[in-house]
Short mmCIF file of C-alpha atoms in Angstrom, two decimals:
data_model
loop_
_atom_site.label_atom_id
_atom_site.label_comp_id
_atom_site.label_asym_id
_atom_site.label_seq_id
_atom_site.Cartn_x
_atom_site.Cartn_y
_atom_site.Cartn_z
CA UNK A 1 40.01 31.08 1.58
CA UNK A 2 43.18 30.26 3.51
CA UNK A 3 43.25 31.38 7.04
CA UNK A 4 46.70 32.99 8.11
CA UNK A 5 47.92 31.91 11.44
CA UNK A 6 49.30 34.80 13.68
CA UNK A 7 52.70 33.73 15.50
CA UNK A 8 52.20 33.43 19.15
CA UNK A 9 54.10 36.28 20.47
CA UNK A 10 54.60 34.63 23.79
CA UNK A 11 57.42 32.91 22.40
CA UNK A 12 59.52 35.56 21.36
CA UNK A 13 61.99 37.86 23.00
CA UNK A 14 62.93 41.67 22.87
CA UNK A 15 66.35 42.49 23.71
CA UNK A 16 66.28 46.22 24.17
CA UNK A 17 68.99 48.31 25.89
CA UNK A 18 68.12 49.47 29.47
CA UNK A 19 69.63 51.59 31.73
CA UNK A 20 70.54 51.72 35.28
CA UNK A 21 73.13 52.56 37.83
CA UNK A 22 74.97 49.49 37.30
CA UNK A 23 74.79 48.82 33.69
CA UNK A 24 77.41 51.11 32.46
CA UNK A 25 77.18 54.08 30.17
CA UNK A 26 75.42 52.41 27.15
CA UNK A 27 73.35 50.23 29.37
CA UNK A 28 72.79 46.28 29.01
CA UNK A 29 70.49 44.33 26.61
CA UNK A 30 68.04 42.50 28.31
CA UNK A 31 65.75 39.90 27.07
CA UNK A 32 62.15 40.31 27.85
CA UNK A 33 59.50 37.75 26.89
CA UNK A 34 56.30 38.55 25.05
CA UNK A 35 56.97 40.12 21.67
CA UNK A 36 59.55 40.87 19.10
CA UNK A 37 59.67 44.72 19.66
CA UNK A 38 59.18 47.32 22.57
CA UNK A 39 55.21 47.50 23.41
CA UNK A 40 55.56 50.82 25.21
CA UNK A 41 55.79 49.71 28.60
CA UNK A 42 57.78 51.75 31.19
CA UNK A 43 59.53 48.93 32.93
CA UNK A 44 59.86 45.19 33.00
CA UNK A 45 61.33 42.00 34.42
CA UNK A 46 63.86 40.39 32.52
CA UNK A 47 64.21 36.64 31.76
CA UNK A 48 67.34 36.61 33.98
CA UNK A 49 65.15 37.90 36.80
CA UNK A 50 66.30 41.66 36.97
CA UNK A 51 63.20 43.35 38.22
CA UNK A 52 61.57 46.84 37.45
CA UNK A 53 64.19 47.57 34.80
CA UNK A 54 63.33 50.87 32.94
CA UNK A 55 62.28 50.75 29.23
CA UNK A 56 62.35 53.32 26.75
CA UNK A 57 62.77 53.53 22.95
CA UNK A 58 66.60 53.20 22.41
CA UNK A 59 68.84 55.19 19.96
CA UNK A 60 70.68 53.60 17.20
CA UNK A 61 73.51 54.08 19.09
CA UNK A 62 72.40 52.37 22.30
CA UNK A 63 71.41 49.31 20.22
CA UNK A 64 75.19 49.01 18.94
CA UNK A 65 76.82 49.93 22.39
CA UNK A 66 74.82 47.93 24.78
CA UNK A 67 76.39 44.58 25.74
CA UNK A 68 74.08 41.54 26.03
CA UNK A 69 73.27 40.52 29.49
CA UNK A 70 75.03 36.89 29.54
CA UNK A 71 72.46 35.88 32.54
CA UNK A 72 69.65 36.56 29.91
CA UNK A 73 71.51 34.63 27.30
CA UNK A 74 72.42 31.91 29.35
CA UNK A 75 68.77 31.26 30.72
CA UNK A 76 67.49 31.33 26.99
CA UNK A 77 70.17 28.90 25.76
CA UNK A 78 69.30 26.67 28.69
CA UNK A 79 65.29 26.83 27.97
CA UNK A 80 66.04 26.08 24.14
CA UNK A 81 68.01 23.13 24.89
CA UNK A 82 65.22 21.75 26.76
CA UNK A 83 62.76 22.07 23.98
CA UNK A 84 64.61 19.92 21.58
#
């Protein structure tokens, strides 16, 4: 019987829309390490270093309207270039 390997979730990122005072009406999509989807936690620290960001299950509109955090994007892009 072949053993199926479970992927290492720590290498994945989840990009949920999060909402705060300075994130606009649709929030901002920040990257969080440790999985492909929201794990139910109430807050977290994004890869760009923004701390204690409130997290909740976003609506479909939130996913479409929230812009990507360009600091998270730049950090992960730089991290990827070091792995090659």
